[in-house]
Coordinates of C-alpha atoms in Angstrom, one line a residue:
Chain A
M1035 CA 10.8 1.5 26.3
S1036 CA 8.7 4.4 25.5
Y1037 CA 10.7 5.7 22.6
L1038 CA 11.8 2.5 20.9
P1039 CA 9.4 2.7 17.9
F1040 CA 10.7 6.2 17.1
F1041 CA 14.3 5.1 17.2
V1042 CA 13.4 2.1 14.9
V1043 CA 11.7 4.6 12.5
A1044 CA 14.9 6.7 12.4
W1045 CA 17.0 3.5 11.9
I1046 CA 14.8 2.3 9.0
L1047 CA 14.9 5.7 7.4
G1048 CA 18.7 5.9 7.7
V1049 CA 19.3 2.4 6.4
G1050 CA 16.9 2.9 3.4
L1051 CA 18.5 6.3 2.6
Y1052 CA 22.0 4.7 2.8
G1053 CA 20.8 2.0 0.4
I1054 CA 19.6 4.7 -2.1
V1055 CA 22.8 6.7 -1.8
T1056 CA 25.2 3.9 -2.4
S1057 CA 23.1 2.0 -5.0
R1058 CA 24.3 0.9 -8.4
H1059 CA 21.0 -0.4 -9.8
L1060 CA 17.8 1.6 -10.3
V1061 CA 15.5 -1.3 -9.1
H1062 CA 17.6 -1.6 -6.0
Q1063 CA 17.0 2.1 -5.4
I1064 CA 13.3 1.7 -5.9
I1065 CA 13.2 -1.1 -3.3
C1066 CA 15.1 1.0 -0.8
L1067 CA 12.6 3.7 -1.4
I1068 CA 9.9 1.2 -0.4
V1069 CA 11.8 0.6 2.8
V1070 CA 12.0 4.3 3.5
Q1071 CA 8.2 4.6 2.9
S1072 CA 7.6 1.8 5.3
S1073 CA 9.3 3.8 8.1
T1074 CA 6.5 6.4 7.8
Y1075 CA 3.8 3.7 8.4
V1076 CA 5.5 2.6 11.6
L1077 CA 5.8 6.3 12.7
L1078 CA 2.1 6.9 12.0
L1079 CA 0.9 3.9 13.9
G1080 CA 3.4 4.5 16.7
V1081 CA 2.1 8.0 17.3
G1082 CA -1.5 6.8 17.5
Y1083 CA -1.1 3.9 19.9
V1084 CA -2.8 3.9 23.3
T1085 CA -1.4 1.5 25.9
G1086 CA -3.8 -1.3 26.8
A1087 CA -6.3 -0.3 24.1
V1088 CA -7.8 -2.5 21.4
A1089 CA -8.4 -2.0 17.7
P1090 CA -11.2 0.6 16.9
Y1091 CA -13.8 -1.9 15.6
F1092 CA -16.9 -2.1 17.7
Y1093 CA -18.6 -4.9 15.9
D1094 CA -18.3 -7.4 18.8
I1095 CA -17.0 -5.4 21.7
P1096 CA -18.8 -2.9 23.9
L1097 CA -19.2 0.5 22.4
H1098 CA -17.0 2.6 24.7
T1099 CA -14.0 0.2 25.0
P1100 CA -10.8 2.2 25.0
A1101 CA -9.4 2.0 21.4
V1102 CA -6.4 3.3 19.6
D1103 CA -6.5 6.3 17.3
P1104 CA -8.4 5.5 14.0
V1105 CA -7.3 8.6 12.1
V1106 CA -3.7 7.6 11.8
Q1107 CA -4.8 4.1 10.8
A1108 CA -6.9 5.6 8.0
L1109 CA -3.9 7.6 6.8
A1110 CA -1.5 4.6 6.8
L1111 CA -4.1 2.3 5.1
T1112 CA -4.6 4.4 2.0
D1113 CA -0.9 5.3 2.1
V1114 CA 0.2 1.7 1.6
V1115 CA -1.9 1.0 -1.4
V1116 CA -1.4 4.3 -3.2
E1117 CA 2.4 4.2 -2.8
A1118 CA 2.4 0.7 -4.4
A1119 CA 0.9 2.2 -7.5
V1120 CA 3.5 5.1 -7.5
T1121 CA 6.2 2.5 -7.2
A1122 CA 4.8 0.8 -10.3
L1123 CA 5.1 4.1 -12.1
L1124 CA 8.7 4.4 -11.0
L1125 CA 9.3 0.9 -12.3
A1126 CA 7.8 1.8 -15.7
F1127 CA 10.3 4.8 -15.8
A1128 CA 13.1 2.4 -15.0
I1129 CA 12.1 0.1 -17.8
Q1130 CA 12.0 3.2 -20.1
A1131 CA 15.5 4.3 -19.0
H1132 CA 16.8 0.8 -19.6
K1133 CA 15.3 0.7 -23.1
R1134 CA 16.8 4.1 -23.9
F1135 CA 20.3 3.8 -22.4
G1136 CA 20.8 0.1 -22.1
T1137 CA 21.9 0.3 -18.5
L1138 CA 20.3 0.6 -15.1
D1139 CA 23.3 2.0 -13.3
P1140 CA 22.5 5.5 -11.9
H1141 CA 26.1 6.6 -12.2
E1142 CA 26.2 5.8 -15.9
L1143 CA 22.7 7.2 -16.5
V1144 CA 23.8 10.6 -15.4
E1145 CA 26.7 10.7 -17.8
L1146 CA 25.0 9.6 -21.0
K1147 CA 23.4 12.4 -23.0
G1148 CA 20.5 10.5 -24.7
Chain B
M851 CA -23.4 17.2 15.1
T852 CA -21.9 20.0 17.1
P853 CA -23.9 19.5 20.4
A854 CA -22.4 16.0 20.6
V855 CA -18.8 17.1 20.5
P856 CA -18.4 19.1 23.7
G857 CA -20.1 16.3 25.6
A858 CA -17.9 13.7 24.0
L859 CA -14.8 15.8 24.8
A860 CA -15.8 15.9 28.4
A861 CA -16.5 12.2 28.4
A862 CA -13.3 11.3 26.6
A863 CA -11.3 10.6 29.6
P864 CA -8.1 8.7 29.2
L865 CA -7.9 5.0 29.9
A866 CA -10.4 3.5 32.3
A867 CA -9.7 0.5 34.4
V868 CA -8.9 -2.8 32.6
T869 CA -12.1 -4.2 31.2
P870 CA -12.3 -7.7 29.7
Y871 CA -11.7 -6.2 26.3
T872 CA -8.3 -4.6 26.8
V873 CA -5.0 -6.3 26.0
Q874 CA -2.5 -7.1 28.7
P875 CA -0.1 -4.3 28.4
A876 CA 3.0 -6.2 29.5
L877 CA 2.5 -9.0 27.0
M878 CA 1.7 -6.7 24.1
E879 CA 4.7 -4.5 24.9
T880 CA 7.1 -7.5 24.9
L881 CA 5.6 -8.6 21.5
Q882 CA 6.0 -5.1 20.1
V883 CA 9.6 -4.7 21.2
L884 CA 10.5 -8.0 19.7
L885 CA 8.8 -7.2 16.4
L886 CA 10.3 -3.7 16.3
I887 CA 13.8 -5.2 16.6
L888 CA 12.9 -7.8 13.9
V889 CA 11.6 -5.1 11.6
A890 CA 14.8 -3.0 12.0
A891 CA 16.9 -6.1 11.2
G892 CA 14.6 -6.9 8.2
A893 CA 15.0 -3.3 6.8
T894 CA 18.8 -3.6 7.1
V895 CA 18.7 -6.9 5.2
V896 CA 16.5 -5.5 2.5
A897 CA 18.6 -2.3 2.0
L898 CA 21.9 -4.1 2.1
T899 CA 21.1 -6.9 -0.4
R900 CA 22.6 -5.8 -3.7
V901 CA 21.0 -8.2 -6.2
P902 CA 17.5 -6.9 -7.0
V903 CA 15.9 -10.3 -7.5
R904 CA 17.0 -11.5 -4.0
Q905 CA 16.0 -8.1 -2.7
A906 CA 12.4 -8.6 -4.0
V907 CA 12.1 -11.9 -2.1
A908 CA 13.6 -10.2 1.0
L909 CA 11.0 -7.4 0.6
S910 CA 8.2 -10.0 0.6
A911 CA 9.4 -11.4 4.0
Y912 CA 9.9 -7.8 5.3
G913 CA 6.3 -7.0 4.3
L914 CA 5.1 -10.0 6.3
L915 CA 7.1 -8.9 9.4
L916 CA 5.7 -5.4 9.0
A917 CA 2.2 -6.8 8.8
V918 CA 2.6 -8.7 12.1
L919 CA 4.0 -5.5 13.7
F920 CA 1.0 -3.5 12.6
L921 CA -1.2 -6.2 14.1
A922 CA 0.6 -5.8 17.4
F923 CA -0.1 -2.1 17.1
Q924 CA -3.8 -2.9 17.0
A925 CA -4.3 -1.9 13.4
P926 CA -5.9 -4.8 11.5
D927 CA -6.9 -2.7 8.5
V928 CA -3.3 -1.6 7.9
T929 CA -2.2 -5.2 8.4
L930 CA -4.4 -6.3 5.6
S931 CA -3.2 -3.6 3.3
E932 CA 0.5 -4.1 4.0
L933 CA 0.2 -7.9 3.7
V934 CA -1.5 -7.9 0.4
V935 CA 0.6 -5.1 -1.0
G936 CA 4.0 -5.6 0.5
A937 CA 4.1 -9.4 0.4
V938 CA 2.2 -10.0 -2.8
A939 CA 1.7 -7.1 -5.2
L940 CA 5.0 -5.3 -4.8
P941 CA 7.2 -8.4 -5.3
V942 CA 5.1 -9.4 -8.3
L943 CA 5.6 -6.0 -9.9
L944 CA 9.3 -6.0 -9.1
L945 CA 9.9 -9.4 -10.5
L946 CA 8.0 -8.6 -13.7
A947 CA 10.0 -5.5 -14.2
L948 CA 13.3 -7.4 -13.6
A949 CA 12.3 -10.1 -16.0
R950 CA 11.6 -7.4 -18.6
V951 CA 15.0 -5.8 -18.0
R952 CA 16.8 -9.2 -18.1
R953 CA 15.2 -10.2 -21.4
R954 CA 16.6 -7.1 -23.1
E955 CA 20.1 -7.9 -21.8
K956 CA 20.1 -11.3 -23.4
Chain C
M624 CA 31.9 12.5 -7.0
T625 CA 33.6 9.4 -5.7
P626 CA 31.6 6.8 -3.8
A627 CA 33.6 7.6 -0.6
L628 CA 32.8 11.3 -0.8
R629 CA 29.1 10.5 -1.5
R630 CA 29.0 8.2 1.5
G631 CA 30.7 10.8 3.7
L632 CA 28.3 13.5 2.6
F633 CA 25.4 11.2 3.4
L634 CA 26.7 10.5 6.9
V635 CA 27.0 14.2 7.6
G636 CA 23.5 14.8 6.4
I637 CA 21.9 11.9 8.3
A638 CA 23.7 13.0 11.4
G639 CA 22.2 16.5 11.2
F640 CA 18.8 15.0 10.5
L641 CA 19.0 12.6 13.4
A642 CA 20.1 15.5 15.7
F643 CA 16.9 17.4 14.9
Y644 CA 14.8 14.3 15.1
L645 CA 16.0 13.3 18.5
W646 CA 15.6 16.9 19.7
G647 CA 12.0 16.9 18.6
L648 CA 11.5 13.4 20.1
T649 CA 12.1 14.7 23.6
R650 CA 8.9 16.8 23.3
L651 CA 6.7 13.8 22.4
P652 CA 4.7 12.2 25.1
G653 CA 6.2 8.8 24.5
F654 CA 4.9 5.6 22.9
G655 CA 1.5 4.6 24.2
R656 CA 0.7 7.9 26.0
Y657 CA -1.6 9.3 23.4
P658 CA -2.7 12.7 24.6
G659 CA -4.8 14.1 21.8
P660 CA -8.5 14.3 22.1
Y661 CA -9.3 13.7 18.5
G662 CA -8.9 9.9 18.6
F663 CA -11.0 9.5 21.7
V664 CA -13.8 11.8 20.2
I665 CA -14.0 9.9 17.0
N666 CA -14.2 6.5 18.8
R667 CA -17.0 7.8 20.9
I668 CA -19.2 9.4 18.3
A669 CA -18.5 7.5 15.1
V670 CA -20.8 4.6 15.6
G671 CA -23.6 6.7 16.8
E672 CA -23.4 9.1 13.9
T673 CA -22.8 6.8 11.0
N674 CA -24.0 3.4 12.1
A675 CA -20.7 2.0 11.0
T676 CA -18.8 -0.2 13.4
G677 CA -15.6 0.0 11.4
V678 CA -14.4 3.3 12.7
V679 CA -11.3 3.4 10.4
S680 CA -13.4 3.1 7.3
A681 CA -15.9 5.6 8.6
V682 CA -12.9 8.0 9.0
N683 CA -11.6 7.2 5.6
F684 CA -14.8 7.6 3.6
E685 CA -16.9 9.9 5.7
Y686 CA -15.0 12.1 8.1
R687 CA -11.9 12.4 5.9
G688 CA -13.6 11.5 2.6
F689 CA -12.2 14.4 0.7
D690 CA -8.6 13.3 1.4
T691 CA -9.5 9.8 0.2
V692 CA -10.8 11.2 -3.1
G693 CA -7.4 12.8 -3.6
E694 CA -5.5 9.6 -2.7
E695 CA -7.7 7.5 -5.0
F696 CA -7.0 9.9 -7.9
I697 CA -3.3 9.6 -7.1
L698 CA -3.6 5.9 -7.6
F699 CA -5.6 6.4 -10.8
A700 CA -3.1 8.8 -12.2
A701 CA -0.2 6.4 -11.4
A702 CA -1.9 3.5 -13.1
T703 CA -2.7 5.7 -16.1
G704 CA 0.9 6.8 -16.2
V705 CA 2.2 3.2 -16.2
A706 CA -0.2 2.4 -19.0
T707 CA 0.9 5.4 -21.0
V708 CA 4.7 4.9 -20.5
L709 CA 4.6 1.1 -21.2
R710 CA 2.2 1.2 -24.2
H711 CA 4.2 3.9 -25.8
L712 CA 7.3 1.8 -25.2
R713 CA 5.5 -1.2 -26.8
D714 CA 4.5 0.8 -29.9
E715 CA 8.0 2.1 -30.3
Q716 CA 9.4 -1.4 -30.4
E717 CA 6.9 -2.8 -32.9
G718 CA 7.3 0.2 -35.2
G719 CA 3.9 1.6 -34.5
G720 CA 1.7 -1.5 -34.8
S721 CA -1.1 -2.0 -32.3
E722 CA -1.5 -5.7 -32.4
T723 CA 1.0 -7.7 -30.4
V724 CA 1.9 -11.1 -31.5
F725 CA 1.0 -13.7 -28.9
G726 CA 3.4 -16.6 -29.1
E727 CA 2.8 -19.7 -27.2
P728 CA 3.4 -18.8 -23.6
S729 CA 6.4 -20.8 -22.5
S730 CA 4.9 -22.5 -19.4
G731 CA 7.9 -22.9 -17.2
T732 CA 5.5 -23.5 -14.3
T733 CA 5.1 -27.0 -12.8
D734 CA 1.8 -28.7 -12.4
A735 CA 1.9 -28.1 -8.6
V736 CA 2.1 -24.3 -9.1
R737 CA -0.6 -24.4 -11.8
L738 CA -2.9 -26.5 -9.6
A739 CA -2.4 -24.4 -6.5
S740 CA -2.9 -21.1 -8.4
L741 CA -6.1 -22.2 -10.1
V742 CA -7.6 -23.7 -7.0
F743 CA -7.1 -20.4 -5.1
V744 CA -8.5 -18.1 -7.8
G745 CA -12.1 -18.5 -6.8
P746 CA -11.7 -18.1 -3.0
V747 CA -9.3 -15.2 -3.4
A748 CA -11.7 -13.3 -5.7
L749 CA -14.6 -14.0 -3.3
F750 CA -12.5 -12.9 -0.3
G751 CA -11.5 -9.7 -2.2
W752 CA -15.2 -9.0 -2.9
F753 CA -16.0 -9.7 0.8
L754 CA -13.4 -7.2 1.9
A755 CA -14.5 -4.5 -0.5
S756 CA -18.2 -4.8 0.5
H757 CA -17.8 -4.9 4.3
A758 CA -15.9 -1.7 4.9
Q759 CA -18.3 -0.5 7.6
T760 CA -18.4 -3.6 9.7
S761 CA -15.0 -5.1 10.2
P762 CA -11.4 -4.5 9.2
S763 CA -11.9 -4.3 5.5
G764 CA -12.4 -1.7 2.9
G765 CA -12.2 -0.8 -0.7
F766 CA -8.4 -0.5 -0.8
Q767 CA -7.6 -3.9 0.6
G768 CA -10.4 -5.6 -1.2
G769 CA -9.4 -4.1 -4.5
V770 CA -5.8 -5.3 -4.2
V771 CA -6.9 -8.8 -3.2
L772 CA -9.3 -8.9 -6.1
A773 CA -6.5 -8.0 -8.5
T774 CA -4.4 -10.7 -6.9
A775 CA -7.0 -13.2 -8.0
F776 CA -6.4 -12.2 -11.6
V777 CA -2.6 -12.3 -11.2
L778 CA -3.0 -15.9 -9.9
I779 CA -4.4 -16.8 -13.3
Y780 CA -1.3 -15.4 -15.0
L781 CA 0.9 -17.2 -12.5
A782 CA -0.8 -20.5 -13.5
G783 CA 0.7 -20.1 -16.9
Q784 CA -2.6 -19.1 -18.5
F785 CA -1.4 -15.8 -20.0
L786 CA -3.9 -15.9 -22.8
S787 CA -6.8 -16.4 -20.4
F788 CA -5.5 -13.5 -18.3
R789 CA -5.5 -11.2 -21.3
R790 CA -8.9 -12.5 -22.5
I791 CA -10.6 -11.8 -19.2
S792 CA -8.9 -8.5 -18.6
P793 CA -8.4 -6.7 -21.9
A794 CA -6.9 -3.3 -21.7
D795 CA -10.0 -1.4 -22.8
L796 CA -12.3 -3.1 -20.3
T797 CA -9.8 -2.6 -17.4
D798 CA -9.4 1.1 -18.4
S799 CA -13.2 1.5 -18.4
V800 CA -13.8 -0.2 -15.1
G801 CA -11.1 1.8 -13.4
S802 CA -12.6 5.0 -14.8
V803 CA -16.0 4.0 -13.6
G804 CA -14.7 3.4 -10.1
A805 CA -12.8 6.7 -9.9
A806 CA -15.7 8.7 -11.5
G807 CA -18.2 6.9 -9.3
F808 CA -16.5 8.1 -6.1
A809 CA -16.4 11.7 -7.4
A810 CA -20.0 11.4 -8.6
I811 CA -21.3 10.4 -5.2
G812 CA -19.9 13.5 -3.8
L813 CA -21.4 15.6 -6.6
T814 CA -24.8 13.9 -6.0
A815 CA -24.7 15.2 -2.5
V816 CA -24.0 18.7 -3.8
V817 CA -26.9 18.4 -6.3
L818 CA -29.2 17.4 -3.4
G819 CA -28.3 20.6 -1.6
F820 CA -25.7 19.3 0.9
A821 CA -21.9 19.7 1.1
Y822 CA -19.6 17.6 -1.1
L823 CA -19.5 14.0 0.0
Y824 CA -22.2 14.5 2.6
N825 CA -23.7 11.2 3.7
F826 CA -27.1 11.5 2.1
L827 CA -28.2 7.9 1.9
P828 CA -30.3 6.3 4.7
L829 CA -28.1 5.2 7.5
G830 CA -29.8 2.0 8.3
T831 CA -31.1 0.9 11.7
V832 CA -28.5 -1.5 13.0
P833 CA -24.9 -0.4 13.4
G834 CA -22.6 -2.7 11.5
A835 CA -25.0 -4.3 9.0
V836 CA -23.9 -4.5 5.4
S837 CA -26.7 -2.2 4.3
S838 CA -26.1 0.5 6.9
S839 CA -23.9 3.6 7.0
G840 CA -25.2 5.2 3.9
T841 CA -22.6 6.3 1.4
I842 CA -19.7 4.6 3.1
A843 CA -20.6 1.2 1.7
L844 CA -21.2 2.6 -1.7
I845 CA -17.9 4.5 -1.8
S846 CA -16.0 1.5 -0.6
F847 CA -17.5 -0.6 -3.5
F848 CA -16.4 2.0 -6.1
V849 CA -13.0 2.3 -4.5
G850 CA -12.7 -1.5 -4.6
I851 CA -13.3 -1.8 -8.3
E852 CA -11.1 1.1 -9.1
V853 CA -8.1 -0.2 -7.1
A854 CA -8.6 -3.7 -8.6
A855 CA -8.7 -2.3 -12.2
A856 CA -5.7 -0.1 -11.5
F857 CA -3.6 -3.0 -10.3
I858 CA -4.8 -5.4 -13.1
L859 CA -3.8 -2.7 -15.6
I860 CA -0.4 -2.3 -14.1
V861 CA 0.3 -6.0 -13.9
G862 CA -1.1 -6.5 -17.4
E863 CA 1.2 -3.9 -18.9
L864 CA 4.3 -5.3 -17.2
V865 CA 3.4 -8.8 -18.3
E866 CA 2.9 -7.8 -21.9
Q867 CA 6.4 -6.2 -21.8
T868 CA 7.9 -9.5 -20.8
L869 CA 5.9 -11.6 -23.3
L870 CA 6.7 -9.2 -26.1
I871 CA 10.5 -9.5 -25.7
R872 CA 10.1 -13.3 -25.5
T873 CA 8.3 -13.5 -28.8
A874 CA 10.6 -11.0 -30.4
G875 CA 13.6 -12.9 -29.3
R876 CA 12.3 -16.2 -30.6
Q877 CA 11.5 -14.7 -34.0
S878 CA 14.9 -13.2 -34.5

């Protein structure tokens, strides 16, 4: 199937967004955001794939072996680590919200006025 | 640098014949299809689990599945990153934050 | 807004998004039929130009080095943000004091967990260092190596040795090491400017053999700095979160 990875990307995005929209717990929302971010990694790597090619590391294979696109791999690689740190920042904000309002329910957080 | 680029563009033909260092396309494609379906199922499980502590553990398994998928996409660097971040670092951060929240509620 | 209305609105929105997405998908060449010349060009010329056999790391730290500086500073800012938010939170609860009271860490860990964690601290730290220093040869790099190195420190905490964890990674030292890593990356670029080249130009000798640890000039050096910065950032984040849990534990016991 030549379009299956892109359908899976749309599915993961939709499922993650559904989890965020119907969530009753801030940490549950953060984890669903992680799922949505993971869909972009699959999309990046799916775009750069070449059928029948190997990984772009020429340490032990001949120099002009057909290899997949390294640019999208570089993007996805830094993406994964940096978004983990941003998720940690979101968790710190969730802890702050819990300390201030005593609840992690996003519906109740909207109604309280500090 | 610039003289090399036009020559490289001319020489950058699409895939040559199968050399000993290519992967068998049929086998790899089967593996990729299987892993994509597993990843889609894993994402559904993670998003639809409501209890955050269980969701953190499910996220760890989902990170492992994603890492194997990236390996099937011929991206070992991204595999390493996703494995160590998604299966180790993120669940640790999540469980610590949940422990912090739970202590306050006691 | 009732949950049913919210869910209905979401379904309408996602249907519209999926319509545009599938319409755009028909223009794509399909999975595996990569058309663009850029990937092929980079694979052909990267090893010859930079003497680095790990093309992804060469792209990360050389061809697209400026974007990597930006991403590393995003990570640095996020770690600093976590430290700011959680330390402010800690001071608020203690009434402004700066010394936290370290009670006896309640070691709910079994001996098996403790043994396994302590046995693996050394190999994991060594593996993280190996990953951070071999960016130009094989699938490794500063980002992965840094996180694995931070995981070694987290293993010490998981073994129940919270006091050892805080002793070997105090907040000031972790802050300084992270700053050295981030500043080091920017400084390498500035050194290239001082020497008369463009920012982040590869000015160090490229070595003779492609794929040796000492080859590829600034790529190896940048990967080292990125490694220690990412490790320090994650140790900082985990340390702040761990102190939050310990603080509430001791406060609960004293009340």
